[in-house]
XYZ file of C-alpha atoms in Angstrom:
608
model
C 0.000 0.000 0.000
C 1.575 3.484 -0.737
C 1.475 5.700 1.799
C 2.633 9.171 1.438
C 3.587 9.682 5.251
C 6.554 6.772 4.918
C 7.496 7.666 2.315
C 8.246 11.268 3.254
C 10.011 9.819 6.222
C 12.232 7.509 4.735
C 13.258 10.033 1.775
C 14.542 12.232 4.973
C 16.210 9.929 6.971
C 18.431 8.926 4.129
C 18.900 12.440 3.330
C 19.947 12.661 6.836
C 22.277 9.998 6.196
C 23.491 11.484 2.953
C 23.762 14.778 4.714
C 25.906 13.240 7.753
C 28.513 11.330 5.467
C 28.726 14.704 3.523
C 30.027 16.469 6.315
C 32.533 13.527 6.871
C 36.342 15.126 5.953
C 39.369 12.098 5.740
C 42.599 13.718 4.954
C 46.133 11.759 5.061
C 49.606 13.271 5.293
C 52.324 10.469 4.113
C 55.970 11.567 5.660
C 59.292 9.316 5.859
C 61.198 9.799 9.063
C 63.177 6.560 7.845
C 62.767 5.663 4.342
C 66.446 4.165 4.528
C 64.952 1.667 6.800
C 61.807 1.314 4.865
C 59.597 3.073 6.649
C 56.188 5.399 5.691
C 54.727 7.568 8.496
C 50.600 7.982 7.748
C 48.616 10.301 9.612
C 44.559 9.872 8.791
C 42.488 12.931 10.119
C 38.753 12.002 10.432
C 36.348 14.750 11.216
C 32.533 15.207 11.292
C 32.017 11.837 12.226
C 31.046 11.455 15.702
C 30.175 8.052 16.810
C 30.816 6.293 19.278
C 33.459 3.976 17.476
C 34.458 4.312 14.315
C 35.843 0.998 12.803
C 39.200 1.789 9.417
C 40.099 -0.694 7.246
C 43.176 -1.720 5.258
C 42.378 -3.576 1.990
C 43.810 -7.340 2.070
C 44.945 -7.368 -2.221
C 44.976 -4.956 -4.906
C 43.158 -4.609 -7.996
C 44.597 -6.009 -11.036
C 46.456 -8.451 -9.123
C 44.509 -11.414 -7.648
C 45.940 -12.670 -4.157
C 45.130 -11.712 -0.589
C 48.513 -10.541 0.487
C 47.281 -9.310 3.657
C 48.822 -5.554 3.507
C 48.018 -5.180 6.959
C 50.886 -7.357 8.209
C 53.266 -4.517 7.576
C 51.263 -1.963 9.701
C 53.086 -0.890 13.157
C 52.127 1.872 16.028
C 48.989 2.231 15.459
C 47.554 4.830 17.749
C 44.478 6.710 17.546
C 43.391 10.722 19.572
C 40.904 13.070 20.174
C 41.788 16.955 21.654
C 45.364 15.580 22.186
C 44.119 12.494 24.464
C 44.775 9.035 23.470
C 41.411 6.952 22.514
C 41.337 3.062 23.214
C 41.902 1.216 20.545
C 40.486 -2.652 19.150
C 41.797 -4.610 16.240
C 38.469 -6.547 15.629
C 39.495 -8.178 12.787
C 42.744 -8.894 10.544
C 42.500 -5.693 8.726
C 39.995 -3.694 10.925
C 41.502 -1.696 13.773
C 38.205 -0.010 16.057
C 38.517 3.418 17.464
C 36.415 3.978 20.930
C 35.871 7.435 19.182
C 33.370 8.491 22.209
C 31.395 10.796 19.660
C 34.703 12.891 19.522
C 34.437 15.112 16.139
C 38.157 14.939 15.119
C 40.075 11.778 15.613
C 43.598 11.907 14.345
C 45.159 8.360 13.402
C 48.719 7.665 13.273
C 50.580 4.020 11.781
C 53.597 3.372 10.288
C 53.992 1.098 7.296
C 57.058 -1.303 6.292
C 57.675 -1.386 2.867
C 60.346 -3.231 1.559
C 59.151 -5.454 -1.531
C 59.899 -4.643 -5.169
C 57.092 -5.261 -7.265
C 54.824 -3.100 -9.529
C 51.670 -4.037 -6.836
C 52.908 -3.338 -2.806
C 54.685 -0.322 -1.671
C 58.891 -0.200 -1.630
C 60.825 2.807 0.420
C 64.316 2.957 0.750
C 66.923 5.994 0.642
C 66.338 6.914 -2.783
C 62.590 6.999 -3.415
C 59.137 5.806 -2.234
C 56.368 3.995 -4.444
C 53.714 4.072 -2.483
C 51.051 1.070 -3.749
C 47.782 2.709 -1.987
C 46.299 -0.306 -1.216
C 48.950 -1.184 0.904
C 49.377 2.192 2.327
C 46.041 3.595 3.022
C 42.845 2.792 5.059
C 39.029 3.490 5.052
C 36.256 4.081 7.078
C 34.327 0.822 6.985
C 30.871 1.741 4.540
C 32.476 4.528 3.868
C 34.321 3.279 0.535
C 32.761 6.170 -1.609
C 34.168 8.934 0.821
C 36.615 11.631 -0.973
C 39.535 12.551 0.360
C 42.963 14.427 0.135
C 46.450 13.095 0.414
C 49.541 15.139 1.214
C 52.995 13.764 0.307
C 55.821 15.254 2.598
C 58.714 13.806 0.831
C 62.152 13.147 2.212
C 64.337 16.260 2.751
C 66.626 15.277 -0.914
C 63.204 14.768 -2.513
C 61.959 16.927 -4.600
C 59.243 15.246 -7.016
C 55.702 13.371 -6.608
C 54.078 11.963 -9.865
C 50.448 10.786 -9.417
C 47.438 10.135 -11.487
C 45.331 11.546 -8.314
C 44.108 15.249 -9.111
C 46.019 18.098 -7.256
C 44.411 20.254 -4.917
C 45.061 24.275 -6.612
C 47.994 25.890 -4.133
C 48.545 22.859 -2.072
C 51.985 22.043 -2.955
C 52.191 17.611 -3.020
C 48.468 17.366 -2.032
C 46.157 15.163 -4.035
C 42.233 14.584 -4.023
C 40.492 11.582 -4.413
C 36.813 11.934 -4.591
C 36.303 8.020 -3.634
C 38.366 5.344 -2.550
C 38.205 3.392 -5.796
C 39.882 6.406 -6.836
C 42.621 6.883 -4.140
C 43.108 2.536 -4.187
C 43.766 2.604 -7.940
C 46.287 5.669 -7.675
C 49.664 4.466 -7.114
C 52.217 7.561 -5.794
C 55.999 8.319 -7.053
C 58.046 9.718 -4.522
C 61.667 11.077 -5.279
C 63.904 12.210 -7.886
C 62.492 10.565 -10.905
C 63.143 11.917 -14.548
C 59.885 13.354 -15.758
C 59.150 13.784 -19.306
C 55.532 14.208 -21.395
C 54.425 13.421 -24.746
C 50.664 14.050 -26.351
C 49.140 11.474 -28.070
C 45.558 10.974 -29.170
C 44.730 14.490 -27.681
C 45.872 12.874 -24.131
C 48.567 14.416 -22.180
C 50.993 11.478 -20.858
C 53.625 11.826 -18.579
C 56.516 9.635 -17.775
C 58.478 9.011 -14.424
C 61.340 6.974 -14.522
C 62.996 5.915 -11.772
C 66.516 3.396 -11.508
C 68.271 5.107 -14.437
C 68.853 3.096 -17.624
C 70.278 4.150 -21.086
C 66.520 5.256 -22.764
C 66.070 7.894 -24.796
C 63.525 10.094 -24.439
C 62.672 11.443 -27.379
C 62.648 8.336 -28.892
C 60.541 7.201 -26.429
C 58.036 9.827 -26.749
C 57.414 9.018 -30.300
C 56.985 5.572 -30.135
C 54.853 5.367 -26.718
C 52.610 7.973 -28.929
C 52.493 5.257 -31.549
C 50.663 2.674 -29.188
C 48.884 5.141 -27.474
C 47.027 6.040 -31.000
C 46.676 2.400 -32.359
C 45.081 1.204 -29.044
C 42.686 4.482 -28.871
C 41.512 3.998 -32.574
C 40.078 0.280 -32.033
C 37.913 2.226 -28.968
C 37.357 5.256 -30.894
C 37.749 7.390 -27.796
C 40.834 7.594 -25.138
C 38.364 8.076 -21.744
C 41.232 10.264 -20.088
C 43.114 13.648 -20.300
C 45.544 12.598 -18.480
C 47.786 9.594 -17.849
C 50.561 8.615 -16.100
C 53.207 5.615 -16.701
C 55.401 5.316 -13.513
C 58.849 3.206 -15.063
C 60.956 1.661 -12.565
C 64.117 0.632 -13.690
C 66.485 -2.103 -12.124
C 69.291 -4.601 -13.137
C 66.926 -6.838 -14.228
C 62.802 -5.744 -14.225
C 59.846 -6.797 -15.259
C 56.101 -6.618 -15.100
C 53.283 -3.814 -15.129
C 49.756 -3.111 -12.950
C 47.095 -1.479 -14.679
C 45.264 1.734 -13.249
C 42.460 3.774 -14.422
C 44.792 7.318 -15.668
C 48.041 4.988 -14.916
C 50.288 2.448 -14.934
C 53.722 1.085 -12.875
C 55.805 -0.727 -15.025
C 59.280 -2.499 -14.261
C 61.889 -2.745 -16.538
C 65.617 -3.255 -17.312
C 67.955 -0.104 -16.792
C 70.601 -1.141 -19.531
C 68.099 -2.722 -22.002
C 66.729 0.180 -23.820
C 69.616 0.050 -26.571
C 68.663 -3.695 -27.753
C 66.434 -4.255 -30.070
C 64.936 -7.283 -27.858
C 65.314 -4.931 -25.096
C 63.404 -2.101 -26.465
C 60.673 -3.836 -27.699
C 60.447 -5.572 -25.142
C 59.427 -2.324 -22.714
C 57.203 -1.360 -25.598
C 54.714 -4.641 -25.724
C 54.768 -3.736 -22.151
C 53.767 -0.692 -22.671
C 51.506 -1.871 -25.245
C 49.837 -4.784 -22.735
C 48.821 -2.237 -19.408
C 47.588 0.289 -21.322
C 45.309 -1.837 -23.069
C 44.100 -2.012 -19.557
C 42.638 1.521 -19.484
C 39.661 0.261 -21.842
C 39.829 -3.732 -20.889
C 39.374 -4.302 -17.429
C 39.337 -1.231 -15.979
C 36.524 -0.056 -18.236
C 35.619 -3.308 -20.284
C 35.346 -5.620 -17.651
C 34.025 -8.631 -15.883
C 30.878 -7.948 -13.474
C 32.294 -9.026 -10.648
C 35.782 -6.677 -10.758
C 33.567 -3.378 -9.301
C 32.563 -2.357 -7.225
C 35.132 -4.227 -5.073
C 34.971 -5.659 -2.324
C 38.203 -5.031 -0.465
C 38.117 -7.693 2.341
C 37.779 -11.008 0.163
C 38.572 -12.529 -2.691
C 36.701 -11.204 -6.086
C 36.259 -13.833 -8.319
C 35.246 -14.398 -11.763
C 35.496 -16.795 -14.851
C 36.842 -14.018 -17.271
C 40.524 -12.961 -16.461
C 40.963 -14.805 -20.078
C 39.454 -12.111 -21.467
C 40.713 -9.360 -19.051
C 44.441 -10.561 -19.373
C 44.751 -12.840 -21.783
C 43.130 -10.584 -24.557
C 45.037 -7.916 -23.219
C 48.371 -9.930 -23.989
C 46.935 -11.039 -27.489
C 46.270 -7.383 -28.336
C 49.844 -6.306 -27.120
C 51.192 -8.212 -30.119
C 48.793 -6.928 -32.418
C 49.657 -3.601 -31.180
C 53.388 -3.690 -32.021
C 52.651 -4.571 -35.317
C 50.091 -2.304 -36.627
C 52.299 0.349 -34.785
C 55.451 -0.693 -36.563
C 57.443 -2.591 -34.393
C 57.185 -5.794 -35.715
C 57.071 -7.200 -39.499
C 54.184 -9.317 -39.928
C 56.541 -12.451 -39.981
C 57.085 -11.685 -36.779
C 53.546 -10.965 -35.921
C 52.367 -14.548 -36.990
C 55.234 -16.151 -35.332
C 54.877 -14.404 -31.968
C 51.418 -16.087 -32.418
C 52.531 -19.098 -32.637
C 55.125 -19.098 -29.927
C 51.543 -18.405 -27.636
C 49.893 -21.478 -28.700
C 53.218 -23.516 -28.722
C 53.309 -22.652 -24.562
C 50.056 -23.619 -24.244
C 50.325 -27.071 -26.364
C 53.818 -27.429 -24.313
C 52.124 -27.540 -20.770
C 50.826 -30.276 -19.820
C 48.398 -28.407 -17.189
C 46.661 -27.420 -20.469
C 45.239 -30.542 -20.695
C 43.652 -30.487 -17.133
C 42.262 -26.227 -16.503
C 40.189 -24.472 -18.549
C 40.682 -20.710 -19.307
C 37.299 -20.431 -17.099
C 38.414 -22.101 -13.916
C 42.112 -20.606 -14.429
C 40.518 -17.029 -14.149
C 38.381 -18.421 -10.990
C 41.058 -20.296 -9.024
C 43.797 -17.015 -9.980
C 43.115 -16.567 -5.769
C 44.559 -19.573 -5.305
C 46.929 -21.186 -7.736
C 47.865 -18.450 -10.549
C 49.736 -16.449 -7.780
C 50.523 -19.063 -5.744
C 52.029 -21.976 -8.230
C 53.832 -24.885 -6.780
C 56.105 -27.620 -8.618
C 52.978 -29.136 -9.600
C 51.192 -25.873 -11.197
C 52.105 -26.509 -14.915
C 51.030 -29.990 -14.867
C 47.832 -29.254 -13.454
C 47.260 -25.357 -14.017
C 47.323 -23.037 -17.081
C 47.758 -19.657 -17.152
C 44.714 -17.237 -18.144
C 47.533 -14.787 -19.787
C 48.186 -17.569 -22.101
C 45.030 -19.623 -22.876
C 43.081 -16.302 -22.558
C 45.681 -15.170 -25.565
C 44.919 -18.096 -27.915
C 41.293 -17.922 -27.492
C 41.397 -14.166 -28.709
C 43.535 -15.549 -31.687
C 41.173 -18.299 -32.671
C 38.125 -15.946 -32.111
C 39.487 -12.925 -33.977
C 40.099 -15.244 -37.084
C 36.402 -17.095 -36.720
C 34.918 -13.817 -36.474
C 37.000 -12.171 -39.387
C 36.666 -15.507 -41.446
C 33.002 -15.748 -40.549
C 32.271 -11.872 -41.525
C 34.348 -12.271 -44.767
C 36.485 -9.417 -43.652
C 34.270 -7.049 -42.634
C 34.210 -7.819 -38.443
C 36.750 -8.401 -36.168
C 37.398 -9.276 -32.571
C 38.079 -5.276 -32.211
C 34.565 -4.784 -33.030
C 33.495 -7.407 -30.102
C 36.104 -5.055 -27.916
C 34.680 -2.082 -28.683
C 30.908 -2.669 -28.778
C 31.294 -4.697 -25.268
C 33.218 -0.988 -23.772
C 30.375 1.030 -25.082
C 27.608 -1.575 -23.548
C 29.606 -1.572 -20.256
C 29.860 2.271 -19.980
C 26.004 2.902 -21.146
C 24.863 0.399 -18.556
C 27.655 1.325 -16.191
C 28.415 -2.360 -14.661
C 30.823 -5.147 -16.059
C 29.633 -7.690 -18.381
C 29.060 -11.460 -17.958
C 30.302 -14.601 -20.061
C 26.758 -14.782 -21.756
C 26.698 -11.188 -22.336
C 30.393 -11.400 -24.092
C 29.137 -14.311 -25.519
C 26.495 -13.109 -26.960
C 28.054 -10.095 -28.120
C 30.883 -11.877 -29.964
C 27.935 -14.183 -31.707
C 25.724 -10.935 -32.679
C 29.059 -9.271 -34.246
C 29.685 -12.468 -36.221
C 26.862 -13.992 -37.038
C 27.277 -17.220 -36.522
C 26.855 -19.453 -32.822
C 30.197 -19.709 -30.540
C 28.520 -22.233 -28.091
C 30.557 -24.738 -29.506
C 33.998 -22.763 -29.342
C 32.546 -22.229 -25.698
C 32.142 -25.733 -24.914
C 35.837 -26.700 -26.458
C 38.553 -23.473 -25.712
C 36.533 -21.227 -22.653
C 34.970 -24.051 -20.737
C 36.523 -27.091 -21.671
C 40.669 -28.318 -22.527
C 40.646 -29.140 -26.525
C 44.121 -28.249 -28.241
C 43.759 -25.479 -30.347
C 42.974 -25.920 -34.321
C 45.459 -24.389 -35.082
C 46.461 -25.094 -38.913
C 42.335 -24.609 -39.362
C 42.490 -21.131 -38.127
C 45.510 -19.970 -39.407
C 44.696 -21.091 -42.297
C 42.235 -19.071 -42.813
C 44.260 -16.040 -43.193
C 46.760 -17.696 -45.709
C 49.272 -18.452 -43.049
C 50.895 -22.026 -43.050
C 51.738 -23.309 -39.498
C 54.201 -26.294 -39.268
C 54.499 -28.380 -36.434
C 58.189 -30.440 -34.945
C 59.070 -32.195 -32.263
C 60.842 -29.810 -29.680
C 64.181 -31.989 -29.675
C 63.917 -34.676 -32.773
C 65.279 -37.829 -32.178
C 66.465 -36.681 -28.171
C 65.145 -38.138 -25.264
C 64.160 -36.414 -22.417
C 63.811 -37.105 -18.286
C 60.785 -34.543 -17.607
C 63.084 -33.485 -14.282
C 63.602 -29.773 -13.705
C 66.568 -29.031 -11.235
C 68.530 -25.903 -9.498
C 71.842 -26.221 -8.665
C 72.636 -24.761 -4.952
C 73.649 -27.348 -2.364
C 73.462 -29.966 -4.505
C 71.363 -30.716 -7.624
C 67.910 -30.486 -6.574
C 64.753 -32.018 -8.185
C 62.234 -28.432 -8.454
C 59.674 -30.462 -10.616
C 59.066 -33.245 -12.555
C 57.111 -33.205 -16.194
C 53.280 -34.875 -16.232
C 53.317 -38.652 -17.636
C 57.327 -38.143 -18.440
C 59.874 -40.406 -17.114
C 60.799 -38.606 -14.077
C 57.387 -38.472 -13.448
C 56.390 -42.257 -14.296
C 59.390 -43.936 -12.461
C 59.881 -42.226 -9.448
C 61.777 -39.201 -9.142
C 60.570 -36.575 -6.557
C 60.750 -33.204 -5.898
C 63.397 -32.271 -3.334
C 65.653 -35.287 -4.248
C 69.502 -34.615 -4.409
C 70.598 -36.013 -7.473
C 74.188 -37.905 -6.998
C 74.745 -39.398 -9.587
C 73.704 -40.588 -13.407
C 74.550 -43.808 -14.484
C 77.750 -44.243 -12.378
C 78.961 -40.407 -13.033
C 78.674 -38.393 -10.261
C 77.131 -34.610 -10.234
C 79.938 -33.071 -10.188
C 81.802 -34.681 -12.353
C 79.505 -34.320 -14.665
C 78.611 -30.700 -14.285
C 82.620 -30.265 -14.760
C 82.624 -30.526 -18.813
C 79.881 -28.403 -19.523
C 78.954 -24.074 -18.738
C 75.826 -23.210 -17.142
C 74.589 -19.993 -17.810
C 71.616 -20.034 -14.794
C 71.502 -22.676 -11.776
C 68.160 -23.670 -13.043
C 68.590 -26.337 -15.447
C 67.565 -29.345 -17.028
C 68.938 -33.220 -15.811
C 68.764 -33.144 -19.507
C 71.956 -31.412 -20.165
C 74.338 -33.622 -18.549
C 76.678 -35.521 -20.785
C 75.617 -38.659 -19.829
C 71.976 -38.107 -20.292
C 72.474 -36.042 -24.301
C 74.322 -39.374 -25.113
C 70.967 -41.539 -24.483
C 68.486 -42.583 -27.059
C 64.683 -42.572 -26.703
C 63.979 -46.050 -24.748
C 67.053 -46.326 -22.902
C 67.393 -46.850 -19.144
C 68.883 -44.043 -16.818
C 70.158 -45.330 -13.897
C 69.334 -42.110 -10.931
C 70.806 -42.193 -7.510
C 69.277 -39.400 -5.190
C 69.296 -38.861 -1.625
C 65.870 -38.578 -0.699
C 65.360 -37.386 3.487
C 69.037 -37.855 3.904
C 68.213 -41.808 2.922
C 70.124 -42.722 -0.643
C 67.751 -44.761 -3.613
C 68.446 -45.400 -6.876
C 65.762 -45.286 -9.586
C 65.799 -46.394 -13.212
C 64.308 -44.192 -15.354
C 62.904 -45.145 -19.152
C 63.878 -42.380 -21.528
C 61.240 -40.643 -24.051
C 60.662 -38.637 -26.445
C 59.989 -34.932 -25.689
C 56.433 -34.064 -26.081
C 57.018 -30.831 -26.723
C 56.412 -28.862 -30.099
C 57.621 -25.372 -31.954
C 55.578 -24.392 -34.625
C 56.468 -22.042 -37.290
C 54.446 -20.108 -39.009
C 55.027 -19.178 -42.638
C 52.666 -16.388 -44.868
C 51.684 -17.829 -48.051
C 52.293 -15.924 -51.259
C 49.795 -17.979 -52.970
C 47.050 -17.284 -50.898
C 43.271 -16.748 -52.024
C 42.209 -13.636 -52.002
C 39.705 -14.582 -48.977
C 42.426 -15.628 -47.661
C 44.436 -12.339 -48.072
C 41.201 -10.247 -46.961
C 41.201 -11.982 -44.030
C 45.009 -11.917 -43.030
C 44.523 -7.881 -43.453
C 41.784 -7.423 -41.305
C 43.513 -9.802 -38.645
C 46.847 -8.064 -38.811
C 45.363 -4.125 -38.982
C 47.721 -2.761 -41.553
């Protein structure tokens, strides 16, 4: 029954509500007393909230990178006040630290944060810069996620820089504003001396920090970042931001990248810049997070926002989120020049040969690799690639097979960018993520013809991919050898330390079959012992292959290798029965004699 009277009532209390959370000011000031030993000093004011505890929260993972690390472990001294008296505080749960606030109107929190792990997703301080990671930094009012706030960097006394994607507050020198925590979460923070430089591309001012040194050049740089930066916008047909920031740290030897919504941290090699490997090597980096700013961040899976900062988020579509992403970074440095199309087809290739090559393949799908990311694709064991794929690289040979069904099926006139962009526009008009059946359906509406199928075999289920069949249909010949003709092969993977160790053994290989175990310290092959073996040959990493001992190259498929290990300080001795290696490399090879389907096809695939 309507009634007019509750209505009114309810309409006011949440105004009331709306009014109260209004009022609510959270401010942080981020200092470093001791960034030498690691060491981040927050301060989170909290005002116009008077309760009679207020509960803050530290988020357990980070978007964009799917573990609970538990950020909270590197909190210390936390201490909460009101009007310069100390307030008792609760931790009430792992990451949830209660404030008996006593309806006080300004509390003042203080907590220090370790940080002293190099990666592109959790915070690192030492003498010479800070990256603060803001998941692993900051904290929220619990229900309070949509809050703004302002951050104010006080950098080290031989700082002098901050580079942010956050908006700056007008004559607040370092300050920031955030008008949500989505916001402030997905804006990671340079702190230092970084070199700055800025380039315009697609009507989109970018800026670049780099941090470590390394022999780039800028202005080279700033032409070809431009490049990717208008390829990637023109499949979308807009660029959603005026603004965007790539923070570049550089080390002796660096690697990865975390997508943001205006930004991106990327690590990288110092001295690499000058190869040609090197180079384009940062640049499909490059290439792969900011791909990111439309899929994933924008274009993406229902259940990745809003998030939920306390648990796990999970979904069946990182194949699409990441492993489309990593297809479309190859696709990227071709149509922008970096690669001939040789190269295009044969970096192809090399995907689906990793995927044929690992035996977990045969055992995940793409759908329950995205789901069980929380618990095996950042946590992999010596078992994970015999019973685990990757979503990266599955996820990248579904988008090659679909691309060429849809182009094939379209006669040249659709593509998998069409699927891309129609699926951004859908997700920003009905501002949520998609689902599988609404991707689904949206790939089978752009081409026409029914996917269930391709569902059933590549998404959901473990076929090998048809490879020759698809490739084919661009014109591009795809032939198939054994890894090692004619060579046998143990299946054991080893590091040499203390000993050579057993670090995993290959699915169904010999190793596998006859006994050998993880952990076992190998003594000796056939009568030669490790050392005397390892004496005639040059390692160039301690993780190798049993494999490339003497006595094991001189073997033929079917022979016996006798294996002595010691095994919980207890000796045994195993035979094992050599095979052949299972493994494949394919090579693919553009026809010149291609039909002109054929060749209408391989130029809508390639985008040039």
């Amino acid at each position: 029954m309507f009634n007019k009277k509750s209505v009114l009532s309810l309409v006011l209390v949440l105004t009331g509500i709306m009014a109260a959370k209004a009022q609510v000011k959270i401010g942080f000031e981020v200092s470093f007393k001791e960034p030498q030993a690691h060491y981040a000093e927050v301060q989170m004011n909290i005002s116009g909230l008077a309760k009679d505890y207020v509960d803050v929260k530290m988020p357990v993972w980070t978007p964009g990178s799917y573990l609970v690390r538990e950020f909270e472990k590197s909190v210390e001294d936390f201490k909460a006040t009101a009007s310069g008296k100390t307030l008792r505080v609760e931790k009430v749960r792992k990451n949830t630290w209660r404030i008996f606030s006593a309806k006080a109107n300004d509390v003042k929190i203080n907590y220090r944060v370790y940080a002293f792990e190099i990666s592109v997703r959790t915070p690192f301080i030492d003498e010479s810069h800070a990256f603060l990671s803001p998941t692993g930094i900051f904290m929220h009012l619990d229900g309070m996620i949509k809050s703004p706030s302002t951050v104010k960097i006080i950098p080290f006394n031989t700082w002098s820089k901050v580079s942010t994607g956050l908006t700056p507050v007008a004559g607040q020198q370092f300050t920031y504003h955030a008008t949500d925590f989505d916001i402030l979460y997905d804006s990671p923070i340079e702190v230092g001396n970084q070199d700055v430089f800025e380039f315009t591309a697609s009507g989109v001012r970018h800026e670049v920090a780099m941090y470590g040194g390394g022999n780039y050049d800028k202005e080279k740089l700033k032409v070809d970042m431009a490049k990717i930066v208008d390829q990637e916008t023109a499949v979308y047909g807009e660029n959603p931001n005026k603004y965007y920031l790539f923070i570049v740290h550089n080390f002796q030897r660096g690697g990865g990248g975390l997508e943001h919504l205006n930004s991106t941290t990327l690590g990288a090699t110092r001295d690499a810049y000058n190869t040609e490997k090197g180079y384009n090597g940062f640049l499909a980096l490059v290439a792969h997070e900011y791909h990111h700013l439309w899929n994933v961040k924008r274009l993406r899976p229902v259940a990745l926002g809003p998030f939920d900062y306390d648990n796990e988020n999970y979904t069946t579509n990182l194949w699409v989120a990441e492993g489309f992403t990593s297809y479309y970074e190859n696709k990227y440095m071709h149509r922008a020049g970096f690669i001939d199309a040789n190269g295009f087809v044969n970096d192809l290739a090399a995907g689906i040969a990793t995927v044929l090559n690992t035996p977990g393949a045969k055992v995940q799908s793409a759908a329950s690799s995205s789901y069980d990311a929380w618990i095996i694709g950042y946590r992999p064991n010596e078992n994970s690639k015999n019973n685990a794929i990757s979503y990266y690289n599955k996820g990248e040979v579904i988008g090659i097979l679909m691309d060429l069904e849809i182009i094939n099926a379209t006669r040249g006139a659709k593509s998998l960018d069409d699927v891309m962009k129609a699926m951004y526009l859908q997700c920003k008009t009905l501002k949520r993520g998609y689902t599988d059946a609404e991707f689904k359906a949206m790939v089978e509406k752009v081409s026409g013809i029914s996917f269930t199928n391709f569902w059933a075999k590549y998404v959901n289920g473990v076929d090998d991919a048809e490879y020759v069949k698809y490739f084919g249909y661009a014109g591009v010949d795809v032939s198939t050898e054994n890894a090692t003709p004619g060579k046998p092969v143990t299946g054991a993977s080893c590091t040499l330390g203390n000993g050579l160790i057993v670090t995993s053994t290959t699915r169904n290989s010999a190793a596998w079959v006859d006994g050998l175990n993880v952990n076992d310290e190998i003594i000796s092959v056939d009568g030669v012992t490790v050392d005397e073996a390892l004496s005639t040959i040059k390692l160039r990493s301690p993780m190798i292959s049993l494999d490339v001992l003497p006595v094991v190259a001189k073997k033929n498929i079917g022979d016996v290798l006798k294996v002595k290990v010691k095994r919980d300080g207890l000796e045994k001795e195993f035979s094992l029965k050599l095979k052949a290696n299972p493994n494949v490399r394919l090579k693919a090879t553009i026809n010149e004699n291609a039909t002109a389907a054929q060749k209408a096809v391989f130029a809508k695939w390639a985008g040039k």
